[in-house]
PDB file of C-alpha atoms in Angstrom:
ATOM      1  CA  UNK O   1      83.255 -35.237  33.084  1.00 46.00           C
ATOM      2  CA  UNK O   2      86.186 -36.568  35.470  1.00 43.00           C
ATOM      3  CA  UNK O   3      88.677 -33.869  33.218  1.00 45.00           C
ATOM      4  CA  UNK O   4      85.747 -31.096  33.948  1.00 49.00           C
ATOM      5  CA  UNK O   5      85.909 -31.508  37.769  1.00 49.00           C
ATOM      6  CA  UNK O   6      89.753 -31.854  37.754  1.00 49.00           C
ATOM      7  CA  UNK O   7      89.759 -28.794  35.435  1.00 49.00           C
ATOM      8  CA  UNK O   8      87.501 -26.584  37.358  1.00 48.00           C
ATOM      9  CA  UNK O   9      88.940 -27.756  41.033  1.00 52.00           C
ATOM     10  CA  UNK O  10      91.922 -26.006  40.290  1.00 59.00           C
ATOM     11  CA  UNK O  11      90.988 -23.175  38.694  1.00 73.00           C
ATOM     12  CA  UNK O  12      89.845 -19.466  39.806  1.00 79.00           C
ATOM     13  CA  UNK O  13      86.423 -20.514  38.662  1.00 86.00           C
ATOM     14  CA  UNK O  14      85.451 -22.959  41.015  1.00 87.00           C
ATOM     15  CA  UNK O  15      84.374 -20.385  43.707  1.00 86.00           C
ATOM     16  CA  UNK O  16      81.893 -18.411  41.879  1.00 85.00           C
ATOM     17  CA  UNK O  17      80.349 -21.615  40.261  1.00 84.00           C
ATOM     18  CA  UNK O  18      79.715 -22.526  43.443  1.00 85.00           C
ATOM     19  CA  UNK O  19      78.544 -19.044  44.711  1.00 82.00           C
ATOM     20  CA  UNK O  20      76.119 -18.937  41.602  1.00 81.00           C
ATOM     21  CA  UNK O  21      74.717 -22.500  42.361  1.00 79.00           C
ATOM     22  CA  UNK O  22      74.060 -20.952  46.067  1.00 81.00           C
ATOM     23  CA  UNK O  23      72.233 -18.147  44.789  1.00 77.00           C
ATOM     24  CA  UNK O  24      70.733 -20.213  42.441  1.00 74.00           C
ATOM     25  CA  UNK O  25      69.008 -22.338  45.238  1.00 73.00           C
ATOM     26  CA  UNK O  26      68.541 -19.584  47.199  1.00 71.00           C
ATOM     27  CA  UNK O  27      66.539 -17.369  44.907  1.00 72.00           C
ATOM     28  CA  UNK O  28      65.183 -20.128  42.479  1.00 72.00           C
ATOM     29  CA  UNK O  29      64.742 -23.194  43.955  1.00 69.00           C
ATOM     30  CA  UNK O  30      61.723 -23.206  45.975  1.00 71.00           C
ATOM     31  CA  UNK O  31      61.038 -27.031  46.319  1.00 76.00           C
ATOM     32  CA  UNK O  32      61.838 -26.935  49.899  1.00 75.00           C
ATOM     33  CA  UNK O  33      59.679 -24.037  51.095  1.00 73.00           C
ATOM     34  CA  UNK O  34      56.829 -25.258  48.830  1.00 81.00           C
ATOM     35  CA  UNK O  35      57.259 -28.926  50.378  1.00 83.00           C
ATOM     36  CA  UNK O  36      57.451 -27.346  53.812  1.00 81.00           C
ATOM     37  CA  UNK O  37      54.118 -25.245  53.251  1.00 84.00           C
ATOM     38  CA  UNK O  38      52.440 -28.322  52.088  1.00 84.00           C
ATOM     39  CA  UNK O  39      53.284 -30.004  54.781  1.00 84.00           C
ATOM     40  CA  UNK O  40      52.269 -27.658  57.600  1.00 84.00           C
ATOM     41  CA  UNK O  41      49.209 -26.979  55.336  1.00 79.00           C
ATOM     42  CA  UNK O  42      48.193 -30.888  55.571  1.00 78.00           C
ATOM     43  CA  UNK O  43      48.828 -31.057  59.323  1.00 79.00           C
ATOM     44  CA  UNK O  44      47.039 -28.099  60.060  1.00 75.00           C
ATOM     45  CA  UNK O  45      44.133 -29.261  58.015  1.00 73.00           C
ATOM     46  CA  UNK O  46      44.232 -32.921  59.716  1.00 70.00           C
ATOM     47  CA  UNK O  47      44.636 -31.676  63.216  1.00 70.00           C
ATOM     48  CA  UNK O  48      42.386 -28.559  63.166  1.00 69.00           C
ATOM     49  CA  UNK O  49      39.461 -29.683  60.645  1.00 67.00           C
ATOM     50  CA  UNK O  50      39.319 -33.535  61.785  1.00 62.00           C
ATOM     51  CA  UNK O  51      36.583 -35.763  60.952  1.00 67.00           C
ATOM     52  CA  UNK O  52      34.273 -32.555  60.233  1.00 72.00           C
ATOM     53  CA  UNK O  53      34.463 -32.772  56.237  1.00 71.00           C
ATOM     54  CA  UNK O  54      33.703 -36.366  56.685  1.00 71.00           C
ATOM     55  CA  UNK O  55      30.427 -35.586  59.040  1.00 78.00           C
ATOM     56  CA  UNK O  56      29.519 -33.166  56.447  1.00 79.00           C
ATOM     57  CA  UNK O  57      29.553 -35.478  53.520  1.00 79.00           C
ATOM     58  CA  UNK O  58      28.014 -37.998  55.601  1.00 86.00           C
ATOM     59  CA  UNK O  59      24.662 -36.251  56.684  1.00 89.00           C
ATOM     60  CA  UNK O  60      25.143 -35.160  52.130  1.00 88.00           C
ATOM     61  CA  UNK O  61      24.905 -38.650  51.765  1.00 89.00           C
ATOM     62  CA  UNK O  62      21.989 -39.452  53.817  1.00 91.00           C
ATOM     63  CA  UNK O  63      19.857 -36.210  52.767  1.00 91.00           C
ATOM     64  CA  UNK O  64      20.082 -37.371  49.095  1.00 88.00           C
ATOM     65  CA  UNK O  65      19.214 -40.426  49.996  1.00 90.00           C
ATOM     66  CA  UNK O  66      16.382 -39.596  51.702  1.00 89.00           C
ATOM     67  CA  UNK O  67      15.129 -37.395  49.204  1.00 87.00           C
ATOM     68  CA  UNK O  68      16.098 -40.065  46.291  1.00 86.00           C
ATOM     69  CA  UNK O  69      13.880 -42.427  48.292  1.00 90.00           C
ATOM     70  CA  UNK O  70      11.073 -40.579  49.842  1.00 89.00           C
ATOM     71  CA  UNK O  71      10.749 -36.801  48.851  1.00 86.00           C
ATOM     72  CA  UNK O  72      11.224 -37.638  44.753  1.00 87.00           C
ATOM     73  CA  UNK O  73       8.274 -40.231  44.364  1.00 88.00           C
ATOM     74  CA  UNK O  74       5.984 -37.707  46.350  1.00 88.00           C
ATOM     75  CA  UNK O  75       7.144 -35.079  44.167  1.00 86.00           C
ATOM     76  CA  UNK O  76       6.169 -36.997  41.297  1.00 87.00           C
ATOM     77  CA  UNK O  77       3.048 -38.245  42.437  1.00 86.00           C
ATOM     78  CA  UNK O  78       2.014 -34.888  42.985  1.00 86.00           C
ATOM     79  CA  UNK O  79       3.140 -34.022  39.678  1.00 87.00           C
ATOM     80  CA  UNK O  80       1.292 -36.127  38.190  1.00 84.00           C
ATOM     81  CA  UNK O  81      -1.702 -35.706  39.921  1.00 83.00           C
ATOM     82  CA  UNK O  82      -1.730 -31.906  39.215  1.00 86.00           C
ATOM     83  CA  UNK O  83      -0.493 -32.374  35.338  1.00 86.00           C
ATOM     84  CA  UNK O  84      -3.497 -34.294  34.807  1.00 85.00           C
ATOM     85  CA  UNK O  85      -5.557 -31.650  36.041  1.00 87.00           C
ATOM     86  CA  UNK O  86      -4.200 -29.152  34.772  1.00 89.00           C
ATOM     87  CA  UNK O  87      -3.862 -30.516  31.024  1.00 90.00           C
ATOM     88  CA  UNK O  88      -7.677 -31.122  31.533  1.00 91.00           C
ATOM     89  CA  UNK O  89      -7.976 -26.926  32.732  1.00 92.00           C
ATOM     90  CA  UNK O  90      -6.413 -26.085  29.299  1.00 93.00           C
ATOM     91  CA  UNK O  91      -8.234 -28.148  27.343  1.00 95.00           C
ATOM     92  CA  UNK O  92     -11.822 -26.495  28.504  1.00 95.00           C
ATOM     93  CA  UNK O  93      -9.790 -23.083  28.283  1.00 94.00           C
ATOM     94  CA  UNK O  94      -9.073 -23.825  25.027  1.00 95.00           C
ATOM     95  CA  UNK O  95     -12.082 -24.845  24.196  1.00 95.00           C
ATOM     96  CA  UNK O  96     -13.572 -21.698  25.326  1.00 96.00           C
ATOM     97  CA  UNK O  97     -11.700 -19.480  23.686  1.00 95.00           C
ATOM     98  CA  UNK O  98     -12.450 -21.454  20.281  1.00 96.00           C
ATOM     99  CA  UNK O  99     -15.813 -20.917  20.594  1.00 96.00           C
ATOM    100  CA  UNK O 100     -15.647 -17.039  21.517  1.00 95.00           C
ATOM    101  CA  UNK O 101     -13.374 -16.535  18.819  1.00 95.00           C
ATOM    102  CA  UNK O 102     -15.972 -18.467  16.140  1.00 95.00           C
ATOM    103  CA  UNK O 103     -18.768 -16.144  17.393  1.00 95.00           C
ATOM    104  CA  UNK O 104     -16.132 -13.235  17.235  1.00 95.00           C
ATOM    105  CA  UNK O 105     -15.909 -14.217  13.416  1.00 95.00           C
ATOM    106  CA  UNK O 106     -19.407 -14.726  13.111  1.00 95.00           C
ATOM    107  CA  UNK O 107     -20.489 -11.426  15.198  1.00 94.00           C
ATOM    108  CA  UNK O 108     -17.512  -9.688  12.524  1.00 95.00           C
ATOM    109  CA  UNK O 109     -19.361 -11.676   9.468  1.00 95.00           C
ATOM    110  CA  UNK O 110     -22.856 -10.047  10.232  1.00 95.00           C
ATOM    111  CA  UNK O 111     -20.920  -6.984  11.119  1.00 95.00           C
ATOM    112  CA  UNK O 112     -19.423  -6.552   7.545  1.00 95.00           C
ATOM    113  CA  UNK O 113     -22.818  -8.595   5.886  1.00 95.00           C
ATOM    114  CA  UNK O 114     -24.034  -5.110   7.743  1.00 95.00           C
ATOM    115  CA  UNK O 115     -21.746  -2.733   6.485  1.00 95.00           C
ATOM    116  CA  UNK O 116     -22.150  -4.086   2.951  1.00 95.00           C
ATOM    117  CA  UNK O 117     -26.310  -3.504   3.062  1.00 94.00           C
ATOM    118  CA  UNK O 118     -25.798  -0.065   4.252  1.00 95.00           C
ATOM    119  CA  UNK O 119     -22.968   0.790   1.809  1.00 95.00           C
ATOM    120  CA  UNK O 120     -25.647  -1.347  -1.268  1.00 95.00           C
ATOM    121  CA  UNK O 121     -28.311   1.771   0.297  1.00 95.00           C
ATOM    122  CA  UNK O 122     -25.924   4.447   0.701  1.00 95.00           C
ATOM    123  CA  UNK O 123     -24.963   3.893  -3.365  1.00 95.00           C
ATOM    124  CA  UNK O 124     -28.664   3.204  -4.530  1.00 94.00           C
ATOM    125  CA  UNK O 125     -29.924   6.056  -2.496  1.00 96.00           C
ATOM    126  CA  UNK O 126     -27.112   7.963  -4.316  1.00 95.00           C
ATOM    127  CA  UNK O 127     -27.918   7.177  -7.512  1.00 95.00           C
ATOM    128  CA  UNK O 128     -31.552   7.826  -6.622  1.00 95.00           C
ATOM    129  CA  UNK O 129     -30.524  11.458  -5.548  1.00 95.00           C
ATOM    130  CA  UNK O 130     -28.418  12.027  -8.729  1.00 95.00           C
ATOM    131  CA  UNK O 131     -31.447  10.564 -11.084  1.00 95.00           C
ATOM    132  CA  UNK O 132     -33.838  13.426  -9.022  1.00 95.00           C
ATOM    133  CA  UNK O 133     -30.945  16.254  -9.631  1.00 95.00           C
ATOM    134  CA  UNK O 134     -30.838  15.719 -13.178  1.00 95.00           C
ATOM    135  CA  UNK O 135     -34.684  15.371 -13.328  1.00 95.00           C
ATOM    136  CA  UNK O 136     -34.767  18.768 -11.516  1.00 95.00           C
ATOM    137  CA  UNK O 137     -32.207  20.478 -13.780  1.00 95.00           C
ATOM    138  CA  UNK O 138     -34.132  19.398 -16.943  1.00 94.00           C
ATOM    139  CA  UNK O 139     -36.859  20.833 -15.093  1.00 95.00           C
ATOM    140  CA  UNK O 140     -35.134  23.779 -14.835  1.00 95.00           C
ATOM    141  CA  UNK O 141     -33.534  23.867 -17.883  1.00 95.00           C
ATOM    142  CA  UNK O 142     -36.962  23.795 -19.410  1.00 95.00           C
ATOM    143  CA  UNK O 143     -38.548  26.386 -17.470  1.00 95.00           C
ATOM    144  CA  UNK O 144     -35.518  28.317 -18.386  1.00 95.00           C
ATOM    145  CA  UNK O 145     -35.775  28.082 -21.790  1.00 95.00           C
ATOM    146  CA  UNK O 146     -39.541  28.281 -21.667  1.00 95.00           C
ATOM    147  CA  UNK O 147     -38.818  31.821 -20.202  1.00 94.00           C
ATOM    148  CA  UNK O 148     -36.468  32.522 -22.730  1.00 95.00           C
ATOM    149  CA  UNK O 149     -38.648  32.167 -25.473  1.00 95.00           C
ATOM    150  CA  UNK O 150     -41.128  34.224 -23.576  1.00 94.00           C
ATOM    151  CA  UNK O 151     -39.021  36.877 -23.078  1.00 93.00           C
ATOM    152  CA  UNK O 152     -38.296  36.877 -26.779  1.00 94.00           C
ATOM    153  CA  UNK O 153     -41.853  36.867 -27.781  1.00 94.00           C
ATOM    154  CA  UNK O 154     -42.348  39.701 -25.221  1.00 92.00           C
ATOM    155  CA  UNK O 155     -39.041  41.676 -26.533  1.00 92.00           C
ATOM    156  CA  UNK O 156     -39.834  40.497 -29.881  1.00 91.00           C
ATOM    157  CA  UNK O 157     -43.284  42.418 -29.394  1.00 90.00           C
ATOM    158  CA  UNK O 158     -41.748  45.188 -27.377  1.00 87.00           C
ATOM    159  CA  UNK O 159     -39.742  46.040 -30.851  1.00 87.00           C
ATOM    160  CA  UNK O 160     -43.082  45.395 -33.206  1.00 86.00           C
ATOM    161  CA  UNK O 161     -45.131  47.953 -31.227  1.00 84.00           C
ATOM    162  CA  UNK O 162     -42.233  49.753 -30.905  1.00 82.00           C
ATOM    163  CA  UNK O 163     -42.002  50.196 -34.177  1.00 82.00           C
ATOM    164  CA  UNK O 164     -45.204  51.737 -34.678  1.00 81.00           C
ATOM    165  CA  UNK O 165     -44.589  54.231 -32.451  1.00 77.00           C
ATOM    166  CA  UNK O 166     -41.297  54.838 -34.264  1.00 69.00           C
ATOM    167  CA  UNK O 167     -43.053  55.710 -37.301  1.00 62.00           C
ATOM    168  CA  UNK O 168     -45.107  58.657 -36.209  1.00 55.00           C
TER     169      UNK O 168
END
C-alpha cells in the first residue's frame, strides 16, 4: 500500500485521482444530503406535529376499548336475540312452503289422474267411432252390392226383353 501512495504522490496521476474521487462524491455520494433531509424531516415532524399522533392513538385506544367492553356484548346480545327469532321465522317459512309444495304435487297428481281418464275416453270413444264407421261401411257396402245385383237383374232383364224385341 505504503509503495502505492509513494508511487502515485509523485506521479502525474495523483491530480486526476483526486479530481475523480471529487466528482465521485459530488455526483454519487449522497449520504450527506440524504442524512441532512432526514434530519430536517425528523425535526420538522417533532416540532410541527407534536404530541398530536400520540392524542390520536390515544382517543384509538380508548374507542376500542370502549367498544371491546360495552358496544360488542350488546351487539351480541342483540344478535342473539334476533338469530333466535329469526331461525324460528324460517322454520314456519319452511314449513309452509313444504306443505304448498305437497298439495302442489297432489293438485299435479289429480291433475294428470285427470288427464289420464280423459285421454282412457278420448281412445275408447275412438275406438267406439271407428267400430260405428266400419259398421256403416258394411252397411254400405251391402246396400251397394245389394244395388248391384239389382241393377244386374234389371239390365239382365233389360237384355231378355230386349231380345224379344230383337227378334221381330
Amino acid at each position: 500500500d505504503r509503495r502505492r501512495d509513494c508511487a502515485a504522490a509523485g506521479s502525474p496521476i495523483q491530480p486526476i485521482i483526486k479530481d475523480v474521487g471529487e466528482v465521485y462524491s459530488r455526483l454519487l455520494d449522497h449520504r450527506p444530503v440524504i442524512q441532512g433531509e432526514i434530519r430536517y424531516f425528523v425535526k420538522e415532524f417533532e416540532e410541527k406535529r407534536g404530541l398530536r399522533e400520540l392524542r390520536v392513538l390515544e382517543n384509538l385506544k380508548n374507542t376500542i376499548f370502549e367498544t371491546n367492553e360495552r358496544v360488542l356484548p350488546k351487539c351480541e346480545q342483540a344478535m342473539r336475540d334476533n338469530l333466535s327469532e329469526t331461525f324460528k321465522r324460517l322454520q314456519a317459512a319452511n314449513a309452509m312452503i313444504q306443505r304448498l309444495q305437497e298439495k302442489e304435487c297432489e293438485a299435479r297428481k289429480v291433475q294428470a289422474d285427470k288427464m289420464m281418464a280423459r285421454e282412457e275416453k278420448c281412445i275408447a270413444h275412438w275406438e267406439e267411432f271407428m267400430k260405428e264407421q266400419q259398421n256403416k261401411r258394411a252397411e254400405v257396402d251391402e246396400e251397394h252390392r245389394k244395388a248391384m245385383e239389382r241393377l244386374k237383374e234389371q239390365y239382365s232383364e233389360m237384355e231378355k226383353e230386349l231380345a224379344k224385341y230383337v227378334s221381330f
